[in-house]
Amino acid sequence: MFNKFTTILQQAVEALAPDAPLHEDFVYHWKSVTNFYIENTDDKTPVSDSNIPSHLKQMLQILIQEEDEREAGDTGPCMEYLLQHKILETLHTLGRADCPPGMKQQVLIFFKNLLGKIKQPLLPHINVHRPVSRLVQVCGEVQAAPTEVEEISFLCTVCARLKREPHLINFFLGNEQAKAADKTKSPTETNHVSESSSSNETQPKEGYDLVDSLLNLSRSEDGRVAVKACEGLLLLVSTPHEAAARATVQDTALCPLLNTRLTNLFTALPTSLDPTDVDCVTVKWGLDSHSYSHSDARNFVGKRALVSFLSWFDYCDQLVMEAFQDCGDFIAQSIAENFFAKTLLGPLVQADERASLTTTAVLAKLFSMVRSKALTRKMINFVVGESQSNEDSCPTLLTQILSRCDHFSDEISIVTLRLFEVILFKPDSTAIDSLILRYLKDRAYHAKNPGNVVIQSSDELEWELEPGLDNPDPNSPTHSTPMKRSTSNTDIDNTGEAPNPKMLIQRSVNCFLSVLPDTAKSTQVNDDESGYDGYLREAHRTYKEICSTCREFDWPKPRNDILQAADRCQPVAVYNEGPFLTMLFNKLSSVLSQPYAVNLIVTSLASRLCLVPHPLLQELFANPLTPLRPKARSIFSVLQGVVEQITHRMVHVPNFKQRLLLARRKLAAGNEDDSPAHKTNSQMTSSLSGGPGVVANSNSDDHRTFLEGAIVLEEFCKELAAIAFVKHHAMAIHGL
């Protein structure tokens, strides 16, 4: 009480007294601090009961005022006094001893404000950077310390200062114990150690106390402190200083901490998570506390654990994305080796279907979240394998995952197909290159490939013309007529000249629209409810998005007049479409026998591949006019096979047309606002995901799966026609 009264009286006297020179005032306040230790023998009195906090605050205000009154870069007498009398060294000693109790907190506040509010460069002075560096070491020493908030505030201020002045980081790099040991060694010992180190080709660890302190505080039970510590690490990793960035990721416990926490949070996830719940969770690092509440209508068992895991993964991804130079690659490699390969791989391949289902759903979610290029590449390599030297080889993990696309459990098949859909359309060409393009690069599927000895014997081949190809009128009856078809997709004009782009667009669109007979359709192309216009709009939007994603890929541009196979292809005698295309074409061939939900994800994946702006995918997926060698498959040839199945089976279904229309109405009942015909497959997945529940009352209908498959195929053909139009038009008009 007496000390507080003295403080109030002192402030009143100072207010009434004439202003003293800043230097004298500064010296007075500092001597008042030191006099406290001379006059007081009770070291248990809290610092809050003394005048020390007030004097330190006044000293800081004087320094700020002095700097404001002088020219930039001009050091005033008060700052000179602080530097020459090693005031910061003294304060560090008092703070480390925490004498009187609470002094550490006051010292941290003073240092933080000094570095944050004084604009002139202070850290180059040895009497500043040395006590600051020593105070950094004190932070995080004690877990759950009462000064955690002040410690993290001080550390983040130091990080921000170093971010602005990265050349000063050298003052904070290195291990002081190692330096002291080096000083005590004789020159002979030093030379011997140097020679030994160079012979072993080992680099001594730098040591980075600032990172170590932040890592300690990142384990704090106080969420605010932990988040601020992670923000400080982000600042240090992104600082443009090669030695510091390397020391941060290689010479500290940063990477082990990232992987350990990822592992612990992942193993805490329940194995019974619903894939839909996993996909619907939206998280952002640092805001995970706002993503979960007990009143949340979307709560489910394990959501808290899932949000924590995904939030920490988002932070790891942010670190990789912000890291300086090659440090992001180092962090990504560490996560790939220590988390994905050692922790996630086991549950992903184990026989327990529930665990593998949850793990696959979580992996798909991680792929949808990852943004950094380095971590994306490592994750893709984890799934598809890094080695591409042997085209006949397929990594074991990829083989297992591909086999699950045709699992007897529809839920596992859907989640696995969803995983590939997310992987293939990340802004990285590795997945498409490894899974598809490396098998197509020689164009061995093309009828005029020089390796195709059957085609080499003749310039023309007997083909069975696809229905509607000979007549561009979509309303004309569909039929199959044997005729001579040129093996070049450009030589299809009777005049012998290559058709103009408009003709190519028309013929390609008509191929898809007329491949299914009118008798097997639930809508007519010219009907307002056919949905074709909706597919055109959606294809245009999605194509722009995919082109934007693939813009940085080193791919040639697709062209309508794709290069002549005989001139530009290497001879290939055997065509191998690869395990992924084999799986995809097999799933498309099974549309009539697969559940509705499986068909949606299969056709969604196929349609998105049709939109990829690569010449080979354009030729094999989106161009129905491409001539194929025997036994080679394309999207259009697979559709022809399915249509043939429909024409054979529909005659055995009583009242086929009426049942088909009824099945369509039942599927459309899942969305009252819009018809499924106006949805892309991905949109239909959400709006008609209740499809099985909607049509559950038709279980007595033995032909339900067949009818729903026919409807999916019909909508898929419309979507492919829209894609063909959009891509051909873009190539003809804009050269995309």
mmCIF file of N, CA and C in Angstrom, residues 103-196:
data_model
loop_
_atom_site.group_PDB
_atom_site.id
_atom_site.type_symbol
_atom_site.label_atom_id
_atom_site.label_comp_id
_atom_site.label_asym_id
_atom_site.label_seq_id
_atom_site.Cartn_x
_atom_site.Cartn_y
_atom_site.Cartn_z
ATOM 1 N N MET A 103 9.389 -10.269 -12.141
ATOM 2 C CA MET A 103 10.315 -9.436 -12.903
ATOM 3 C C MET A 103 10.524 -9.968 -14.314
ATOM 4 N N LYS A 104 10.479 -11.281 -14.476
ATOM 5 C CA LYS A 104 10.651 -11.866 -15.802
ATOM 6 C C LYS A 104 9.573 -11.352 -16.756
ATOM 7 N N GLN A 105 8.373 -11.253 -16.263
ATOM 8 C CA GLN A 105 7.270 -10.765 -17.091
ATOM 9 C C GLN A 105 7.516 -9.320 -17.522
ATOM 10 N N GLN A 106 7.973 -8.480 -16.585
ATOM 11 C CA GLN A 106 8.238 -7.082 -16.898
ATOM 12 C C GLN A 106 9.396 -6.926 -17.881
ATOM 13 N N VAL A 107 10.413 -7.755 -17.748
ATOM 14 C CA VAL A 107 11.553 -7.701 -18.661
ATOM 15 C C VAL A 107 11.125 -8.104 -20.073
ATOM 16 N N LEU A 108 10.311 -9.157 -20.166
ATOM 17 C CA LEU A 108 9.829 -9.597 -21.480
ATOM 18 C C LEU A 108 9.005 -8.505 -22.157
ATOM 19 N N ILE A 109 8.174 -7.830 -21.394
ATOM 20 C CA ILE A 109 7.359 -6.744 -21.945
ATOM 21 C C ILE A 109 8.244 -5.606 -22.429
ATOM 22 N N PHE A 110 9.280 -5.276 -21.636
ATOM 23 C CA PHE A 110 10.174 -4.186 -22.024
ATOM 24 C C PHE A 110 10.933 -4.530 -23.308
ATOM 25 N N PHE A 111 11.487 -5.738 -23.380
ATOM 26 C CA PHE A 111 12.228 -6.150 -24.569
ATOM 27 C C PHE A 111 11.310 -6.168 -25.795
ATOM 28 N N LYS A 112 10.115 -6.695 -25.612
ATOM 29 C CA LYS A 112 9.170 -6.799 -26.727
ATOM 30 C C LYS A 112 8.821 -5.413 -27.265
ATOM 31 N N ASN A 113 8.513 -4.485 -26.378
ATOM 32 C CA ASN A 113 8.164 -3.128 -26.812
ATOM 33 C C ASN A 113 9.359 -2.385 -27.400
ATOM 34 N N LEU A 114 10.527 -2.629 -26.854
ATOM 35 C CA LEU A 114 11.722 -1.981 -27.373
ATOM 36 C C LEU A 114 11.981 -2.396 -28.819
ATOM 37 N N LEU A 115 11.902 -3.712 -29.095
ATOM 38 C CA LEU A 115 12.156 -4.203 -30.451
ATOM 39 C C LEU A 115 11.015 -3.888 -31.400
ATOM 40 N N GLY A 116 9.814 -3.779 -30.857
ATOM 41 C CA GLY A 116 8.659 -3.564 -31.715
ATOM 42 C C GLY A 116 8.381 -2.112 -32.032
ATOM 43 N N LYS A 117 8.787 -1.202 -31.149
ATOM 44 C CA LYS A 117 8.425 0.206 -31.326
ATOM 45 C C LYS A 117 9.590 1.106 -31.721
ATOM 46 N N ILE A 118 10.812 0.685 -31.438
ATOM 47 C CA ILE A 118 11.973 1.471 -31.859
ATOM 48 C C ILE A 118 12.311 1.101 -33.301
ATOM 49 N N LYS A 119 12.371 2.088 -34.159
ATOM 50 C CA LYS A 119 12.549 1.834 -35.589
ATOM 51 C C LYS A 119 14.011 1.677 -35.991
ATOM 52 N N GLN A 120 14.916 2.334 -35.293
ATOM 53 C CA GLN A 120 16.315 2.278 -35.684
ATOM 54 C C GLN A 120 16.871 0.871 -35.448
ATOM 55 N N PRO A 121 17.856 0.446 -36.250
ATOM 56 C CA PRO A 121 18.410 -0.909 -36.099
ATOM 57 C C PRO A 121 19.132 -1.078 -34.763
ATOM 58 N N LEU A 122 18.614 -1.939 -33.933
ATOM 59 C CA LEU A 122 19.193 -2.172 -32.611
ATOM 60 C C LEU A 122 19.980 -3.472 -32.541
ATOM 61 N N LEU A 123 19.474 -4.505 -33.240
ATOM 62 C CA LEU A 123 20.080 -5.825 -33.092
ATOM 63 C C LEU A 123 21.551 -5.887 -33.498
ATOM 64 N N PRO A 124 22.050 -5.072 -34.398
ATOM 65 C CA PRO A 124 23.495 -5.152 -34.702
ATOM 66 C C PRO A 124 24.393 -4.834 -33.510
ATOM 67 N N HIS A 125 23.888 -4.110 -32.514
ATOM 68 C CA HIS A 125 24.700 -3.792 -31.336
ATOM 69 C C HIS A 125 24.841 -5.041 -30.466
ATOM 70 N N ILE A 126 26.073 -5.343 -30.074
ATOM 71 C CA ILE A 126 26.314 -6.525 -29.260
ATOM 72 C C ILE A 126 25.586 -6.450 -27.927
ATOM 73 N N ASN A 127 25.431 -5.236 -27.389
ATOM 74 C CA ASN A 127 24.738 -5.089 -26.111
ATOM 75 C C ASN A 127 23.215 -5.167 -26.265
ATOM 76 N N VAL A 128 22.753 -5.443 -27.485
ATOM 77 C CA VAL A 128 21.334 -5.682 -27.702
ATOM 78 C C VAL A 128 21.103 -7.124 -28.124
ATOM 79 N N HIS A 129 21.800 -7.554 -29.175
ATOM 80 C CA HIS A 129 21.498 -8.899 -29.677
ATOM 81 C C HIS A 129 21.950 -9.992 -28.722
ATOM 82 N N ARG A 130 22.989 -9.726 -27.912
ATOM 83 C CA ARG A 130 23.404 -10.764 -26.970
ATOM 84 C C ARG A 130 22.386 -10.966 -25.858
ATOM 85 N N PRO A 131 21.909 -9.924 -25.178
ATOM 86 C CA PRO A 131 20.872 -10.169 -24.165
ATOM 87 C C PRO A 131 19.558 -10.655 -24.774
ATOM 88 N N VAL A 132 19.240 -10.174 -25.981
ATOM 89 C CA VAL A 132 18.020 -10.666 -26.626
ATOM 90 C C VAL A 132 18.140 -12.158 -26.904
ATOM 91 N N SER A 133 19.288 -12.581 -27.425
ATOM 92 C CA SER A 133 19.492 -13.994 -27.719
ATOM 93 C C SER A 133 19.424 -14.834 -26.450
ATOM 94 N N ARG A 134 19.991 -14.313 -25.365
ATOM 95 C CA ARG A 134 19.948 -15.068 -24.095
ATOM 96 C C ARG A 134 18.544 -15.121 -23.518
ATOM 97 N N LEU A 135 17.779 -14.048 -23.713
ATOM 98 C CA LEU A 135 16.414 -14.056 -23.226
ATOM 99 C C LEU A 135 15.556 -15.023 -24.048
ATOM 100 N N VAL A 136 15.893 -15.165 -25.323
ATOM 101 C CA VAL A 136 15.189 -16.136 -26.173
ATOM 102 C C VAL A 136 15.338 -17.538 -25.595
ATOM 103 N N GLN A 137 16.541 -17.860 -25.106
ATOM 104 C CA GLN A 137 16.782 -19.194 -24.556
ATOM 105 C C GLN A 137 15.949 -19.456 -23.305
ATOM 106 N N VAL A 138 15.611 -18.400 -22.583
ATOM 107 C CA VAL A 138 14.827 -18.558 -21.354
ATOM 108 C C VAL A 138 13.382 -18.931 -21.669
ATOM 109 N N CYS A 139 12.893 -18.467 -22.806
ATOM 110 C CA CYS A 139 11.488 -18.698 -23.163
ATOM 111 C C CYS A 139 11.237 -20.177 -23.449
ATOM 112 N N GLY A 140 10.167 -20.681 -22.927
ATOM 113 C CA GLY A 140 9.794 -22.063 -23.162
ATOM 114 C C GLY A 140 10.528 -23.067 -22.308
ATOM 115 N N GLU A 141 11.408 -22.607 -21.400
ATOM 116 C CA GLU A 141 12.134 -23.545 -20.547
ATOM 117 C C GLU A 141 11.205 -24.295 -19.616
ATOM 118 N N VAL A 142 10.186 -23.615 -19.113
ATOM 119 C CA VAL A 142 9.258 -24.201 -18.143
ATOM 120 C C VAL A 142 7.898 -24.357 -18.817
ATOM 121 N N GLN A 143 7.380 -25.569 -18.817
ATOM 122 C CA GLN A 143 6.064 -25.799 -19.379
ATOM 123 C C GLN A 143 4.987 -25.200 -18.480
ATOM 124 N N ALA A 144 3.973 -24.646 -19.120
ATOM 125 C CA ALA A 144 2.841 -24.033 -18.411
ATOM 126 C C ALA A 144 3.308 -22.927 -17.467
ATOM 127 N N ALA A 145 4.350 -22.184 -17.856
ATOM 128 C CA ALA A 145 4.850 -21.081 -17.035
ATOM 129 C C ALA A 145 3.839 -19.936 -17.045
ATOM 130 N N PRO A 146 3.781 -19.165 -15.928
ATOM 131 C CA PRO A 146 2.825 -18.046 -15.885
ATOM 132 C C PRO A 146 3.164 -16.922 -16.870
ATOM 133 N N THR A 147 4.366 -16.979 -17.436
ATOM 134 C CA THR A 147 4.785 -15.907 -18.368
ATOM 135 C C THR A 147 4.704 -16.362 -19.825
ATOM 136 N N GLU A 148 3.953 -17.421 -20.125
ATOM 137 C CA GLU A 148 3.896 -17.942 -21.494
ATOM 138 C C GLU A 148 3.397 -16.893 -22.491
ATOM 139 N N VAL A 149 2.409 -16.125 -22.098
ATOM 140 C CA VAL A 149 1.851 -15.123 -23.009
ATOM 141 C C VAL A 149 2.900 -14.071 -23.349
ATOM 142 N N GLU A 150 3.631 -13.599 -22.330
ATOM 143 C CA GLU A 150 4.667 -12.599 -22.579
ATOM 144 C C GLU A 150 5.833 -13.211 -23.372
ATOM 145 N N GLU A 151 6.148 -14.468 -23.102
ATOM 146 C CA GLU A 151 7.245 -15.122 -23.810
ATOM 147 C C GLU A 151 6.946 -15.221 -25.310
ATOM 148 N N ILE A 152 5.751 -15.683 -25.644
ATOM 149 C CA ILE A 152 5.433 -15.864 -27.054
ATOM 150 C C ILE A 152 5.289 -14.512 -27.749
ATOM 151 N N SER A 153 4.808 -13.516 -27.028
ATOM 152 C CA SER A 153 4.707 -12.182 -27.614
ATOM 153 C C SER A 153 6.094 -11.633 -27.933
ATOM 154 N N PHE A 154 7.035 -11.838 -27.017
ATOM 155 C CA PHE A 154 8.410 -11.393 -27.236
ATOM 156 C C PHE A 154 9.052 -12.141 -28.404
ATOM 157 N N LEU A 155 8.892 -13.461 -28.446
ATOM 158 C CA LEU A 155 9.499 -14.262 -29.512
ATOM 159 C C LEU A 155 8.945 -13.882 -30.886
ATOM 160 N N CYS A 156 7.643 -13.668 -30.971
ATOM 161 C CA CYS A 156 7.052 -13.291 -32.258
ATOM 162 C C CYS A 156 7.540 -11.916 -32.711
ATOM 163 N N THR A 157 7.790 -11.021 -31.758
ATOM 164 C CA THR A 157 8.343 -9.712 -32.113
ATOM 165 C C THR A 157 9.748 -9.870 -32.686
ATOM 166 N N VAL A 158 10.535 -10.750 -32.073
ATOM 167 C CA VAL A 158 11.882 -11.015 -32.591
ATOM 168 C C VAL A 158 11.793 -11.606 -34.001
ATOM 169 N N CYS A 159 10.868 -12.550 -34.189
ATOM 170 C CA CYS A 159 10.706 -13.170 -35.514
ATOM 171 C C CYS A 159 10.311 -12.133 -36.566
ATOM 172 N N ALA A 160 9.397 -11.255 -36.207
ATOM 173 C CA ALA A 160 8.966 -10.224 -37.148
ATOM 174 C C ALA A 160 10.118 -9.284 -37.491
ATOM 175 N N ARG A 161 10.935 -8.976 -36.497
ATOM 176 C CA ARG A 161 12.085 -8.090 -36.735
ATOM 177 C C ARG A 161 13.090 -8.766 -37.671
ATOM 178 N N LEU A 162 13.322 -10.051 -37.462
ATOM 179 C CA LEU A 162 14.255 -10.776 -38.315
ATOM 180 C C LEU A 162 13.701 -10.965 -39.722
ATOM 181 N N LYS A 163 12.380 -11.067 -39.826
ATOM 182 C CA LYS A 163 11.762 -11.175 -41.151
ATOM 183 C C LYS A 163 12.041 -9.920 -41.975
ATOM 184 N N ARG A 164 12.020 -8.755 -41.297
ATOM 185 C CA ARG A 164 12.287 -7.499 -41.994
ATOM 186 C C ARG A 164 13.781 -7.290 -42.228
ATOM 187 N N GLU A 165 14.616 -7.838 -41.333
ATOM 188 C CA GLU A 165 16.062 -7.645 -41.431
ATOM 189 C C GLU A 165 16.759 -9.005 -41.377
ATOM 190 N N PRO A 166 16.599 -9.835 -42.424
ATOM 191 C CA PRO A 166 17.121 -11.212 -42.375
ATOM 192 C C PRO A 166 18.630 -11.304 -42.225
ATOM 193 N N HIS A 167 19.365 -10.253 -42.580
ATOM 194 C CA HIS A 167 20.823 -10.307 -42.449
ATOM 195 C C HIS A 167 21.257 -10.364 -40.992
ATOM 196 N N LEU A 168 20.349 -10.077 -40.069
ATOM 197 C CA LEU A 168 20.685 -10.108 -38.641
ATOM 198 C C LEU A 168 20.508 -11.491 -38.022
ATOM 199 N N ILE A 169 20.021 -12.444 -38.808
ATOM 200 C CA ILE A 169 19.751 -13.772 -38.254
ATOM 201 C C ILE A 169 21.032 -14.452 -37.788
ATOM 202 N N ASN A 170 22.147 -14.119 -38.397
ATOM 203 C CA ASN A 170 23.411 -14.755 -37.993
ATOM 204 C C ASN A 170 23.693 -14.569 -36.505
ATOM 205 N N PHE A 171 23.182 -13.497 -35.919
ATOM 206 C CA PHE A 171 23.387 -13.288 -34.482
ATOM 207 C C PHE A 171 22.672 -14.338 -33.640
ATOM 208 N N PHE A 172 21.684 -14.996 -34.223
ATOM 209 C CA PHE A 172 20.885 -15.952 -33.458
ATOM 210 C C PHE A 172 21.152 -17.402 -33.862
ATOM 211 N N LEU A 173 22.008 -17.588 -34.861
ATOM 212 C CA LEU A 173 22.362 -18.932 -35.282
ATOM 213 C C LEU A 173 23.577 -19.422 -34.515
ATOM 214 N N GLY A 174 23.666 -20.737 -34.327
ATOM 215 C CA GLY A 174 24.826 -21.325 -33.686
ATOM 216 C C GLY A 174 24.561 -21.677 -32.252
ATOM 217 N N ASN A 175 25.317 -22.637 -31.770
ATOM 218 C CA ASN A 175 25.172 -23.119 -30.409
ATOM 219 C C ASN A 175 26.257 -22.480 -29.547
ATOM 220 N N GLU A 176 25.837 -21.733 -28.545
ATOM 221 C CA GLU A 176 26.814 -20.992 -27.724
ATOM 222 C C GLU A 176 27.729 -21.944 -26.955
ATOM 223 N N GLN A 177 27.183 -23.107 -26.555
ATOM 224 C CA GLN A 177 28.029 -24.063 -25.845
ATOM 225 C C GLN A 177 29.130 -24.587 -26.773
ATOM 226 N N ALA A 178 28.763 -24.827 -28.017
ATOM 227 C CA ALA A 178 29.758 -25.295 -28.976
ATOM 228 C C ALA A 178 30.808 -24.225 -29.226
ATOM 229 N N LYS A 179 30.330 -22.954 -29.311
ATOM 230 C CA LYS A 179 31.276 -21.855 -29.522
ATOM 231 C C LYS A 179 32.236 -21.734 -28.348
ATOM 232 N N ALA A 180 31.703 -21.852 -27.132
ATOM 233 C CA ALA A 180 32.563 -21.751 -25.944
ATOM 234 C C ALA A 180 33.567 -22.891 -25.914
ATOM 235 N N ALA A 181 33.114 -24.090 -26.315
ATOM 236 C CA ALA A 181 34.032 -25.230 -26.340
ATOM 237 C C ALA A 181 35.140 -25.027 -27.362
ATOM 238 N N ASP A 182 34.772 -24.426 -28.500
ATOM 239 C CA ASP A 182 35.771 -24.171 -29.525
ATOM 240 C C ASP A 182 36.838 -23.204 -29.036
ATOM 241 N N LYS A 183 36.421 -22.230 -28.212
ATOM 242 C CA LYS A 183 37.372 -21.232 -27.723
ATOM 243 C C LYS A 183 38.406 -21.852 -26.781
ATOM 244 N N THR A 184 38.020 -22.903 -26.050
ATOM 245 C CA THR A 184 38.928 -23.526 -25.084
ATOM 246 C C THR A 184 39.864 -24.531 -25.749
ATOM 247 N N LYS A 185 39.573 -24.898 -27.016
ATOM 248 C CA LYS A 185 40.419 -25.884 -27.687
ATOM 249 C C LYS A 185 41.703 -25.241 -28.189
ATOM 250 N N SER A 186 42.732 -26.036 -28.208
ATOM 251 C CA SER A 186 44.000 -25.569 -28.783
ATOM 252 C C SER A 186 43.903 -25.600 -30.299
ATOM 253 N N PRO A 187 44.776 -24.856 -30.984
ATOM 254 C CA PRO A 187 44.753 -24.861 -32.454
ATOM 255 C C PRO A 187 44.936 -26.254 -33.038
ATOM 256 N N THR A 188 45.772 -27.072 -32.386
ATOM 257 C CA THR A 188 45.981 -28.433 -32.893
ATOM 258 C C THR A 188 44.703 -29.243 -32.843
ATOM 259 N N GLU A 189 43.986 -29.145 -31.697
ATOM 260 C CA GLU A 189 42.734 -29.877 -31.557
ATOM 261 C C GLU A 189 41.699 -29.388 -32.557
ATOM 262 N N THR A 190 41.686 -28.081 -32.747
ATOM 263 C CA THR A 190 40.717 -27.511 -33.688
ATOM 264 C C THR A 190 40.957 -28.013 -35.098
ATOM 265 N N ASN A 191 42.251 -28.039 -35.511
ATOM 266 C CA ASN A 191 42.575 -28.524 -36.848
ATOM 267 C C ASN A 191 42.229 -29.990 -37.005
ATOM 268 N N HIS A 192 42.467 -30.770 -35.930
ATOM 269 C CA HIS A 192 42.175 -32.196 -35.992
ATOM 270 C C HIS A 192 40.674 -32.431 -36.161
ATOM 271 N N VAL A 193 39.878 -31.671 -35.419
ATOM 272 C CA VAL A 193 38.423 -31.803 -35.526
ATOM 273 C C VAL A 193 37.950 -31.406 -36.919
ATOM 274 N N SER A 194 38.534 -30.331 -37.466
ATOM 275 C CA SER A 194 38.137 -29.872 -38.793
ATOM 276 C C SER A 194 38.437 -30.923 -39.844
ATOM 277 N N GLU A 195 39.660 -31.530 -39.743
ATOM 278 C CA GLU A 195 40.009 -32.563 -40.716
ATOM 279 C C GLU A 195 39.104 -33.770 -40.595
ATOM 280 N N SER A 196 38.780 -34.141 -39.351
ATOM 281 C CA SER A 196 37.900 -35.294 -39.138
ATOM 282 C C SER A 196 36.519 -35.034 -39.705
#
